[in-house]
Coordinates of C-alpha atoms in Angstrom, one line a residue:
M1 CA 0.2 0.2 -0.4
R2 CA 1.7 2.7 -1.0
R3 CA 1.8 5.9 1.2
I4 CA -0.1 9.3 0.2
V5 CA -0.3 13.2 1.9
V6 CA -2.2 15.2 0.6
A7 CA -2.4 18.9 1.4
G8 CA -5.5 20.7 2.4
S9 CA -8.6 19.3 4.2
G10 CA -11.1 21.4 2.0
K11 CA -13.8 20.8 -0.5
I12 CA -11.6 18.8 -2.5
G13 CA -8.5 17.8 -0.4
S14 CA -11.3 15.6 1.3
T15 CA -12.8 14.4 -1.5
I16 CA -9.3 13.0 -2.9
A17 CA -8.8 11.8 0.4
D18 CA -12.4 9.7 0.3
I19 CA -11.5 8.5 -3.5
L20 CA -8.2 6.8 -2.5
A21 CA -9.3 5.7 1.3
V22 CA -12.3 3.9 -0.5
S23 CA -10.2 1.8 -3.2
G24 CA -8.3 0.0 -0.1
D25 CA -4.2 0.6 -2.4
Y26 CA -3.6 3.8 -0.7
G27 CA -3.0 4.8 2.7
V28 CA -3.9 8.6 2.9
T29 CA -3.0 11.1 5.4
V30 CA -4.2 14.9 5.3
I31 CA -2.7 17.9 6.6
D32 CA -3.8 20.7 7.5
R33 CA -3.1 24.1 10.0
S34 CA -6.0 23.6 11.1
A35 CA -7.5 21.4 14.0
E36 CA -11.2 22.8 13.3
Q37 CA -11.1 21.7 9.3
L38 CA -9.8 18.7 10.0
D39 CA -12.0 18.0 12.4
N40 CA -14.5 18.9 10.5
A41 CA -13.6 17.6 7.4
E42 CA -16.0 14.7 5.3
L43 CA -13.5 11.6 5.7
S44 CA -14.2 8.1 6.3
G45 CA -12.3 6.4 9.1
A46 CA -9.9 5.0 6.7
V47 CA -7.5 8.6 6.7
V48 CA -5.6 9.6 8.8
R49 CA -5.6 13.1 9.8
R50 CA -2.6 15.7 10.7
E51 CA -2.5 19.2 12.3
V52 CA 1.0 20.6 9.9
D53 CA 1.5 23.9 8.9
I54 CA 2.1 24.2 5.2
Q55 CA 4.5 27.2 6.1
D56 CA 7.0 25.4 8.6
E57 CA 9.0 23.3 6.4
E58 CA 11.1 21.1 9.2
A59 CA 7.3 19.6 9.9
L60 CA 6.3 19.7 6.1
D61 CA 9.2 17.4 5.5
A62 CA 8.8 15.7 8.4
V63 CA 5.5 14.2 6.8
L64 CA 6.4 13.7 3.2
T65 CA 9.1 11.3 4.5
G66 CA 8.7 7.6 3.4
A67 CA 5.9 9.5 1.4
F68 CA 5.2 7.9 -2.5
A69 CA 3.4 10.7 -3.4
V70 CA 2.1 14.6 -1.8
L71 CA -1.3 15.4 -3.5
S72 CA -2.1 19.4 -3.3
A73 CA -5.3 20.4 -2.6
A74 CA -4.6 23.7 -0.7
P75 CA -4.8 27.2 -1.3
F76 CA -2.7 28.4 -4.6
Q77 CA -0.2 30.9 -3.0
L78 CA 1.1 27.0 -0.9
T79 CA 1.6 25.5 -3.9
T80 CA 5.3 25.9 -4.2
R81 CA 6.2 25.6 -0.7
I82 CA 4.8 22.1 -1.0
A83 CA 6.1 21.4 -4.6
E84 CA 9.8 22.7 -3.1
A85 CA 9.2 19.8 0.3
A86 CA 8.5 17.4 -2.4
A87 CA 11.9 17.7 -4.3
R88 CA 13.8 18.0 -1.1
A89 CA 11.9 14.6 0.3
N90 CA 12.3 13.0 -3.6
V91 CA 8.8 11.6 -3.5
H92 CA 6.2 12.3 -6.9
Y93 CA 4.0 15.2 -6.7
L94 CA 1.0 16.3 -8.4
D95 CA -1.3 19.5 -7.9
L96 CA -5.0 21.4 -8.4
T97 CA -3.4 24.8 -9.6
E98 CA -4.4 27.6 -12.2
D99 CA -2.0 29.7 -10.7
V100 CA 0.6 30.2 -13.8
A101 CA 3.5 32.0 -11.9
S102 CA 3.2 29.5 -9.4
T103 CA 3.6 26.6 -12.5
R104 CA 6.5 28.0 -14.0
R105 CA 8.1 27.4 -10.1
V106 CA 6.7 24.0 -10.6
R107 CA 8.3 22.7 -14.1
D108 CA 11.3 24.6 -12.9
L109 CA 11.6 22.4 -10.0
A110 CA 10.6 19.4 -12.3
A111 CA 14.2 20.0 -14.1
S112 CA 16.5 18.8 -10.9
A113 CA 14.4 16.5 -9.7
E114 CA 14.3 12.8 -9.3
C115 CA 11.0 12.2 -8.9
A116 CA 7.9 13.5 -11.0
F117 CA 6.2 16.6 -10.7
I118 CA 2.7 17.3 -12.5
P119 CA 0.8 20.1 -11.8
Q120 CA -2.6 20.8 -13.0
C121 CA -4.0 17.8 -12.4
G122 CA -7.6 19.4 -11.8
L123 CA -10.9 19.9 -14.3
A124 CA -9.4 23.4 -15.9
P125 CA -6.6 22.7 -16.5
G126 CA -6.1 18.8 -16.8
F127 CA -8.6 17.1 -17.8
I128 CA -9.3 19.8 -20.4
S129 CA -6.2 19.8 -20.7
I130 CA -6.5 15.8 -21.9
V131 CA -9.9 16.3 -24.1
A132 CA -8.4 18.6 -26.0
N133 CA -5.1 17.5 -27.2
D134 CA -7.1 13.9 -28.0
L135 CA -9.1 16.2 -30.3
A136 CA -6.5 17.8 -32.0
K137 CA -5.0 14.7 -32.8
Q138 CA -7.7 13.6 -35.2
F139 CA -6.4 16.8 -37.6
D140 CA -3.4 17.0 -40.3
T141 CA -4.2 20.5 -39.4
L142 CA -5.3 23.0 -36.9
D143 CA -7.6 26.2 -37.3
S144 CA -8.6 26.9 -33.2
I145 CA -9.3 25.4 -30.0
R146 CA -11.2 26.4 -27.9
M147 CA -12.5 25.0 -24.3
R148 CA -15.1 25.9 -22.5
V149 CA -15.2 24.4 -18.8
G150 CA -17.9 25.7 -15.4
A151 CA -19.2 24.6 -12.4
L152 CA -22.9 25.9 -11.8
P153 CA -25.4 25.7 -8.9
Q154 CA -28.0 23.3 -10.7
Y155 CA -30.5 25.9 -9.2
P156 CA -29.5 28.7 -9.1
S157 CA -31.1 31.3 -7.0
N158 CA -29.5 34.4 -6.8
A159 CA -28.5 37.3 -8.6
L160 CA -25.3 36.1 -9.5
N161 CA -26.7 32.4 -10.4
Y162 CA -23.8 31.1 -8.8
N163 CA -23.2 29.5 -5.5
L164 CA -19.9 28.2 -3.9
T165 CA -18.8 24.7 -4.4
W166 CA -15.1 25.4 -5.0
S167 CA -11.9 27.4 -3.0
T168 CA -13.5 31.3 -3.3
D169 CA -9.7 32.3 -3.3
G170 CA -9.4 30.5 -6.6
V171 CA -11.9 31.9 -7.8
I172 CA -11.1 35.2 -7.5
N173 CA -7.9 35.0 -8.7
E174 CA -8.9 33.2 -12.1
Y175 CA -11.3 36.6 -12.9
C176 CA -8.3 39.0 -12.0
E177 CA -5.2 37.1 -13.3
P178 CA -4.7 38.0 -16.8
C179 CA -5.4 35.0 -19.3
E180 CA -3.1 33.1 -21.7
A181 CA -4.3 33.1 -25.7
I182 CA -3.0 32.2 -28.9
V183 CA -5.1 35.1 -31.4
D184 CA -4.0 35.1 -35.0
G185 CA -1.5 32.4 -34.0
H186 CA 0.7 35.1 -31.7
R187 CA 0.9 34.0 -27.9
V188 CA -0.7 36.9 -26.2
E189 CA -2.5 37.8 -22.7
V190 CA -6.1 39.1 -22.5
P191 CA -7.7 40.2 -19.8
A192 CA -9.8 38.5 -17.3
M193 CA -13.7 38.9 -17.5
E194 CA -13.3 40.0 -21.5
E195 CA -15.0 38.3 -24.1
R196 CA -18.2 37.4 -22.9
E197 CA -20.0 34.9 -25.0
E198 CA -23.6 32.9 -25.3
F199 CA -24.2 29.8 -26.5
S200 CA -27.0 27.0 -25.2
L201 CA -26.2 23.5 -24.9
D202 CA -28.7 20.9 -24.5
G203 CA -31.4 23.6 -24.2
V204 CA -29.9 26.1 -21.7
T205 CA -28.1 29.8 -22.3
Y206 CA -25.0 30.1 -20.6
E207 CA -22.4 32.6 -20.8
A208 CA -18.6 32.3 -21.3
F209 CA -15.7 34.5 -20.5
N210 CA -12.4 34.8 -20.7
T211 CA -10.6 33.2 -17.4
S212 CA -6.8 32.3 -15.7
G213 CA -4.9 29.3 -15.8
G214 CA -7.7 27.0 -17.9
L215 CA -5.2 26.4 -20.5
G216 CA -1.8 24.5 -18.5
S217 CA 0.3 24.3 -20.4
L218 CA -1.4 24.2 -24.5
C219 CA -0.7 27.1 -24.9
E220 CA 3.3 26.4 -24.9
T221 CA 2.6 23.3 -26.9
Y222 CA 0.2 24.1 -29.6
M223 CA 2.5 28.0 -30.1
G224 CA 2.8 28.1 -34.5
K225 CA 0.3 24.8 -34.9
V226 CA -2.8 26.6 -34.5
R227 CA -3.8 29.8 -35.3
T228 CA -6.9 30.5 -32.7
L229 CA -6.6 28.7 -28.5
N230 CA -8.1 29.7 -25.6
Y231 CA -10.3 29.3 -22.8
R232 CA -13.3 30.5 -20.9
T233 CA -15.1 29.8 -18.1
I234 CA -19.2 28.9 -17.9
R235 CA -21.2 31.3 -16.3
Y236 CA -25.3 31.6 -16.5
P237 CA -26.5 34.7 -18.2
G238 CA -25.4 37.9 -15.8
H239 CA -22.6 36.8 -13.0
A240 CA -20.0 38.5 -16.2
A241 CA -22.1 42.4 -15.0
I242 CA -22.0 41.8 -11.4
M243 CA -18.7 40.8 -11.2
K244 CA -17.1 43.1 -12.9
A245 CA -19.0 45.8 -11.2
L246 CA -17.8 44.4 -8.1
L247 CA -14.5 43.9 -9.7
N248 CA -13.6 47.2 -11.6
D249 CA -16.4 49.5 -10.4
L250 CA -15.6 49.0 -6.5
G251 CA -12.1 48.4 -7.0
L252 CA -12.9 45.0 -4.9
R253 CA -9.4 43.3 -7.6
R254 CA -7.2 44.9 -5.2
R255 CA -9.3 43.8 -1.9
R256 CA -9.7 40.6 -2.3
E257 CA -9.9 39.6 1.5
V258 CA -13.0 41.9 1.1
L259 CA -14.5 40.8 -1.5
K260 CA -13.9 37.3 -0.2
D261 CA -16.1 38.1 3.0
I262 CA -18.3 39.5 1.0
L263 CA -18.4 36.1 -0.8
E264 CA -18.6 33.6 1.6
N265 CA -20.6 35.0 3.3
A266 CA -23.5 35.5 0.7
L267 CA -23.3 32.7 -1.3
P268 CA -24.4 29.4 0.0
T269 CA -22.1 26.8 -0.8
T270 CA -24.2 23.7 -2.4
V271 CA -23.9 19.8 -3.9
Q272 CA -26.3 20.3 -6.4
D273 CA -24.0 22.0 -9.6
V274 CA -23.2 20.5 -12.9
V275 CA -19.7 20.5 -14.5
V276 CA -20.7 21.4 -18.0
I277 CA -17.8 20.9 -20.1
F278 CA -17.6 21.7 -23.8
V279 CA -14.5 22.0 -26.6
T280 CA -15.0 22.4 -29.9
V281 CA -11.4 22.0 -32.5
S282 CA -11.2 22.8 -36.2
G283 CA -8.9 22.6 -39.0
K284 CA -8.0 20.1 -42.0
R285 CA -8.8 16.6 -42.5
H286 CA -8.4 15.2 -45.8
G287 CA -8.1 18.2 -47.0
Q288 CA -11.4 19.8 -46.2
L289 CA -12.5 21.8 -42.8
V290 CA -13.9 19.9 -40.2
Q291 CA -15.2 20.8 -36.8
E292 CA -14.9 17.8 -33.5
T293 CA -17.2 18.7 -29.8
Y294 CA -16.8 16.9 -27.1
A295 CA -19.4 18.4 -24.6
N296 CA -20.7 17.1 -21.2
K297 CA -22.2 17.6 -18.1
I298 CA -21.4 15.8 -14.6
Y299 CA -23.5 16.0 -12.2
S300 CA -22.8 15.2 -8.2
R301 CA -22.9 11.6 -6.6
R302 CA -21.2 9.6 -3.5
V303 CA -18.2 9.0 -2.7
G304 CA -18.4 6.2 -0.3
A305 CA -20.5 7.3 2.6
Q306 CA -20.4 11.0 1.2
L307 CA -22.3 12.8 -1.6
R308 CA -19.9 15.0 -3.1
S309 CA -20.7 17.8 -5.7
A310 CA -20.0 17.7 -9.5
I311 CA -16.7 19.4 -9.4
Q312 CA -15.6 18.5 -6.2
V313 CA -16.8 14.0 -8.2
T314 CA -14.7 15.7 -11.6
T315 CA -11.7 17.7 -9.7
A316 CA -10.7 15.4 -7.3
S317 CA -11.4 11.4 -9.8
A318 CA -8.7 13.7 -12.1
I319 CA -5.5 14.5 -9.7
C320 CA -6.7 11.0 -8.4
A321 CA -6.8 9.1 -11.8
V322 CA -3.5 10.6 -13.3
L323 CA -1.7 9.3 -9.8
D324 CA -2.8 6.1 -10.1
M325 CA -1.7 5.9 -14.0
L326 CA 1.9 6.9 -12.5
A327 CA 1.6 4.6 -9.6
R328 CA 1.0 1.4 -12.7
G329 CA 4.1 3.5 -14.6
E330 CA 1.8 4.4 -17.1
L331 CA 3.5 7.4 -16.9
P332 CA 7.1 8.7 -16.5
Q333 CA 9.0 8.5 -12.8
R334 CA 10.7 11.6 -12.9
G335 CA 11.0 14.8 -14.8
F336 CA 8.0 17.9 -15.7
I337 CA 5.2 15.8 -17.4
R338 CA 2.5 18.4 -19.0
Q339 CA -1.9 17.0 -18.6
E340 CA -0.5 16.7 -22.7
D341 CA 1.0 13.8 -22.5
I342 CA -1.7 12.2 -21.1
G343 CA -3.9 10.5 -23.2
L344 CA -7.4 10.5 -23.6
E345 CA -8.1 6.5 -23.6
A346 CA -6.0 5.5 -21.0
F347 CA -7.1 8.3 -18.9
L348 CA -10.8 6.9 -18.8
A349 CA -10.3 3.9 -18.9
N350 CA -8.4 4.3 -16.0
R351 CA -10.9 3.5 -12.1
F352 CA -10.6 7.0 -11.0
G353 CA -10.9 8.7 -14.5
G354 CA -14.3 7.0 -15.8
A355 CA -16.0 9.4 -13.1
Y356 CA -16.0 11.3 -16.7
A357 CA -16.9 8.4 -18.7
Q358 CA -20.2 7.9 -16.9
V359 CA -22.1 10.1 -19.2
A360 CA -21.4 10.3 -22.6
G361 CA -19.8 13.1 -24.4
R362 CA -18.3 11.9 -27.8

């Protein structure tokens, strides 16, 4: 049984721990600096809880000693500390971060590491990159890759048409930071919350707009190969206008802790959510311009004894699948591994990746 350390006992971290523990093949320790958070985390009895401050280098090194891998489900600000500890302890490292600067640091650490460093293993970035790369391989030449993902309440009941289903810090970060894209063949940065569009899927109208981090390393991978590459977050219509008023007109992009407090005290959490995944790739095949699309909706379900939200299930299942493939020798055992290095067929065939295959999307 391989020992795994999960950093962070929040919604996603607890789901990761339960998925791995229920499998019976991993010994799981969850660490968090908050004893209260650990006590309140919905975890199976097989999961070990340890109070550890991630910013305490000595304590973090001690808990990683002898582990097979550490999975970071901590706030993005702590990502690099965990990655650095993984390098010191020579354990495999996986994370969920959408933060571009953190991923650059992880790449630097991987260059001299004796173990695997696999960032951005969640839904977006993560699974979305695996899907996009799989579709892109079906073309002789590429024109555009457009990726859209959203975690939405099934039953919206407020002006924002939104409920908190994962990290508030993460949501605010992706709404504020610049976004990578390829426009007319050039790699550029575009502003978050802009280039709003609307589309319909299964009779439901959605809006989508630029957010940071969802592309992972795809800009680097497809530079010079595609004319258009972009990522946008899906919400119900009206969300973007209100958030832009809060961020820009009220200046809350410069007061993120205030915005976090407002959102967490005004928007309830819910497990009755739906994850919408919509990827469209166009290009030439045998001289003809064609388009391929992947569309999927995933709903909340039980993991062990707990009902978990769709965003918990999709995010946690993705990183668990990548870990499982690594443990089985299906991925390189050292260096920097991109999400697009992972095959979609192999991912969906994995016992954890199958969470995405249960709703037919193609």
